[in-house]
Amino acid sequence: MKYPDGILARLGDKIVVWEGNEGVVVCSMDTDEYSEEYPRENVGYLGRGIMVLSEKAGLIHYLT
C-alpha cells in the first residue's frame, strides 16, 4: 500500500488515522513485513494491504 505521496507503507510507520487518532503499521502484507505481535501466521490470510494499530479505533485493516 502506498501513501498519497507515493511512498510505500512499511512496518513501524507512524501515521495519522484521522485528526486526533494516531496509529502504527503493525504489518504489511504487501511488503511481507510482520511484527512479533501480529505474525504472518495470524494475519497473512488477509492477503494484501496493511494493518494499523490506532489509539482510538484499535486494529484497522487497510486494503490497497
Short mmCIF file of N, CA and C in Angstrom, two decimals:
data_model
loop_
_atom_site.label_atom_id
_atom_site.label_comp_id
_atom_site.label_asym_id
_atom_site.label_seq_id
_atom_site.Cartn_x
_atom_site.Cartn_y
_atom_site.Cartn_z
N MET A 1 0.86 -1.17 0.00
CA MET A 1 0.00 0.00 0.00
C MET A 1 0.90 1.23 0.00
N LYS A 2 0.50 2.23 -0.75
CA LYS A 2 1.26 3.47 -0.82
C LYS A 2 0.46 4.61 -0.21
N TYR A 3 1.18 5.54 0.39
CA TYR A 3 0.57 6.76 0.89
C TYR A 3 0.24 7.66 -0.31
N PRO A 4 -0.57 8.70 -0.10
CA PRO A 4 -0.93 9.59 -1.22
C PRO A 4 0.29 10.19 -1.94
N ASP A 5 1.42 10.33 -1.23
CA ASP A 5 2.62 10.89 -1.86
C ASP A 5 3.44 9.86 -2.62
N GLY A 6 2.96 8.60 -2.67
CA GLY A 6 3.62 7.56 -3.43
C GLY A 6 4.61 6.70 -2.65
N ILE A 7 4.87 7.06 -1.40
CA ILE A 7 5.80 6.28 -0.58
C ILE A 7 5.11 5.03 -0.07
N LEU A 8 5.84 3.92 -0.10
CA LEU A 8 5.31 2.62 0.32
C LEU A 8 5.17 2.57 1.84
N ALA A 9 4.02 2.12 2.34
CA ALA A 9 3.80 1.95 3.78
C ALA A 9 4.64 0.77 4.26
N ARG A 10 5.34 0.96 5.39
CA ARG A 10 6.23 -0.07 5.91
C ARG A 10 5.96 -0.31 7.39
N LEU A 11 6.37 -1.48 7.84
CA LEU A 11 6.25 -1.85 9.25
C LEU A 11 6.88 -0.77 10.13
N GLY A 12 6.15 -0.37 11.17
CA GLY A 12 6.65 0.62 12.11
C GLY A 12 6.33 2.06 11.78
N ASP A 13 5.81 2.32 10.59
CA ASP A 13 5.44 3.70 10.23
C ASP A 13 4.39 4.22 11.20
N LYS A 14 4.56 5.47 11.61
CA LYS A 14 3.55 6.13 12.45
C LYS A 14 2.73 7.02 11.54
N ILE A 15 1.41 6.89 11.66
CA ILE A 15 0.51 7.63 10.77
C ILE A 15 -0.61 8.30 11.56
N VAL A 16 -1.22 9.29 10.94
CA VAL A 16 -2.43 9.90 11.49
C VAL A 16 -3.60 9.21 10.79
N VAL A 17 -4.38 8.46 11.56
CA VAL A 17 -5.53 7.75 11.01
C VAL A 17 -6.63 8.76 10.67
N TRP A 18 -6.89 9.63 11.60
CA TRP A 18 -7.71 10.82 11.40
C TRP A 18 -7.27 11.81 12.46
N GLU A 19 -7.67 13.05 12.34
CA GLU A 19 -7.23 14.07 13.28
C GLU A 19 -7.55 13.65 14.71
N GLY A 20 -6.52 13.61 15.54
CA GLY A 20 -6.69 13.21 16.93
C GLY A 20 -6.56 11.72 17.18
N ASN A 21 -6.26 10.94 16.14
CA ASN A 21 -6.10 9.49 16.29
C ASN A 21 -4.90 9.03 15.47
N GLU A 22 -3.82 8.70 16.18
CA GLU A 22 -2.62 8.22 15.52
C GLU A 22 -2.52 6.71 15.62
N GLY A 23 -1.70 6.13 14.78
CA GLY A 23 -1.51 4.69 14.79
C GLY A 23 -0.15 4.31 14.25
N VAL A 24 0.15 3.02 14.32
CA VAL A 24 1.42 2.49 13.81
C VAL A 24 1.12 1.27 12.94
N VAL A 25 1.85 1.15 11.84
CA VAL A 25 1.71 0.00 10.95
C VAL A 25 2.32 -1.20 11.66
N VAL A 26 1.50 -2.22 11.95
CA VAL A 26 1.97 -3.40 12.67
C VAL A 26 2.23 -4.57 11.74
N CYS A 27 1.75 -4.49 10.51
CA CYS A 27 2.13 -5.47 9.49
C CYS A 27 1.73 -4.95 8.12
N SER A 28 2.49 -5.40 7.13
CA SER A 28 2.19 -5.08 5.75
C SER A 28 2.23 -6.36 4.94
N MET A 29 1.09 -6.80 4.49
CA MET A 29 1.04 -7.98 3.65
C MET A 29 1.66 -7.69 2.29
N ASP A 30 1.60 -6.43 1.86
CA ASP A 30 2.15 -6.04 0.56
C ASP A 30 3.67 -6.17 0.51
N THR A 31 4.35 -5.88 1.63
CA THR A 31 5.81 -5.96 1.68
C THR A 31 6.30 -7.18 2.46
N ASP A 32 5.35 -8.02 2.92
CA ASP A 32 5.66 -9.23 3.68
C ASP A 32 6.43 -8.91 4.97
N GLU A 33 5.98 -7.85 5.67
CA GLU A 33 6.59 -7.44 6.94
C GLU A 33 5.55 -7.62 8.05
N TYR A 34 5.96 -8.28 9.12
CA TYR A 34 5.04 -8.57 10.22
C TYR A 34 5.74 -8.32 11.55
N SER A 35 5.03 -7.73 12.50
CA SER A 35 5.59 -7.53 13.84
C SER A 35 5.45 -8.82 14.64
N GLU A 36 6.14 -8.89 15.75
CA GLU A 36 6.03 -10.06 16.63
C GLU A 36 4.61 -10.24 17.14
N GLU A 37 3.92 -9.13 17.40
CA GLU A 37 2.56 -9.18 17.94
C GLU A 37 1.54 -9.63 16.90
N TYR A 38 1.84 -9.39 15.62
CA TYR A 38 0.92 -9.73 14.53
C TYR A 38 1.70 -10.50 13.45
N PRO A 39 2.06 -11.76 13.73
CA PRO A 39 2.88 -12.54 12.79
C PRO A 39 2.10 -12.99 11.55
N ARG A 40 2.84 -13.35 10.52
CA ARG A 40 2.26 -13.83 9.27
C ARG A 40 1.27 -14.97 9.51
N GLU A 41 1.59 -15.84 10.44
CA GLU A 41 0.73 -17.00 10.72
C GLU A 41 -0.67 -16.58 11.17
N ASN A 42 -0.78 -15.42 11.80
CA ASN A 42 -2.07 -14.95 12.32
C ASN A 42 -2.82 -14.03 11.37
N VAL A 43 -2.10 -13.22 10.59
CA VAL A 43 -2.78 -12.21 9.76
C VAL A 43 -2.48 -12.33 8.28
N GLY A 44 -1.59 -13.22 7.90
CA GLY A 44 -1.22 -13.36 6.49
C GLY A 44 -2.36 -13.74 5.59
N TYR A 45 -3.38 -14.37 6.16
CA TYR A 45 -4.55 -14.78 5.36
C TYR A 45 -5.26 -13.59 4.73
N LEU A 46 -5.03 -12.39 5.25
CA LEU A 46 -5.69 -11.20 4.70
C LEU A 46 -5.20 -10.91 3.28
N GLY A 47 -4.00 -11.36 2.96
CA GLY A 47 -3.51 -11.33 1.60
C GLY A 47 -2.87 -10.06 1.10
N ARG A 48 -3.46 -8.91 1.39
CA ARG A 48 -2.91 -7.65 0.89
C ARG A 48 -3.29 -6.51 1.82
N GLY A 49 -2.60 -5.40 1.66
CA GLY A 49 -2.87 -4.22 2.47
C GLY A 49 -1.95 -4.12 3.68
N ILE A 50 -2.37 -3.28 4.64
CA ILE A 50 -1.63 -3.09 5.88
C ILE A 50 -2.59 -3.16 7.06
N MET A 51 -2.03 -3.44 8.22
CA MET A 51 -2.79 -3.39 9.47
C MET A 51 -2.19 -2.26 10.31
N VAL A 52 -3.06 -1.41 10.83
CA VAL A 52 -2.64 -0.29 11.66
C VAL A 52 -3.28 -0.43 13.02
N LEU A 53 -2.47 -0.33 14.07
CA LEU A 53 -2.99 -0.32 15.43
C LEU A 53 -3.13 1.14 15.84
N SER A 54 -4.39 1.59 15.97
CA SER A 54 -4.64 3.00 16.28
C SER A 54 -5.01 3.18 17.74
N GLU A 55 -4.79 4.40 18.22
CA GLU A 55 -5.05 4.72 19.62
C GLU A 55 -6.53 4.60 19.98
N LYS A 56 -7.40 5.06 19.10
CA LYS A 56 -8.82 5.16 19.45
C LYS A 56 -9.71 4.11 18.80
N ALA A 57 -9.27 3.52 17.69
CA ALA A 57 -10.12 2.56 16.99
C ALA A 57 -9.58 1.14 17.03
N GLY A 58 -8.43 0.95 17.62
CA GLY A 58 -7.85 -0.39 17.67
C GLY A 58 -7.22 -0.78 16.34
N LEU A 59 -7.36 -2.04 15.98
CA LEU A 59 -6.72 -2.59 14.79
C LEU A 59 -7.58 -2.34 13.55
N ILE A 60 -6.96 -1.76 12.52
CA ILE A 60 -7.67 -1.44 11.28
C ILE A 60 -6.92 -2.06 10.11
N HIS A 61 -7.64 -2.74 9.23
CA HIS A 61 -7.06 -3.32 8.01
C HIS A 61 -7.38 -2.40 6.84
N TYR A 62 -6.33 -1.88 6.23
CA TYR A 62 -6.49 -1.04 5.04
C TYR A 62 -6.11 -1.86 3.82
N LEU A 63 -6.99 -1.91 2.84
CA LEU A 63 -6.71 -2.60 1.59
C LEU A 63 -6.08 -1.65 0.59
N THR A 64 -5.28 -2.21 -0.29
CA THR A 64 -4.64 -1.40 -1.32
C THR A 64 -5.58 -1.15 -2.47
#
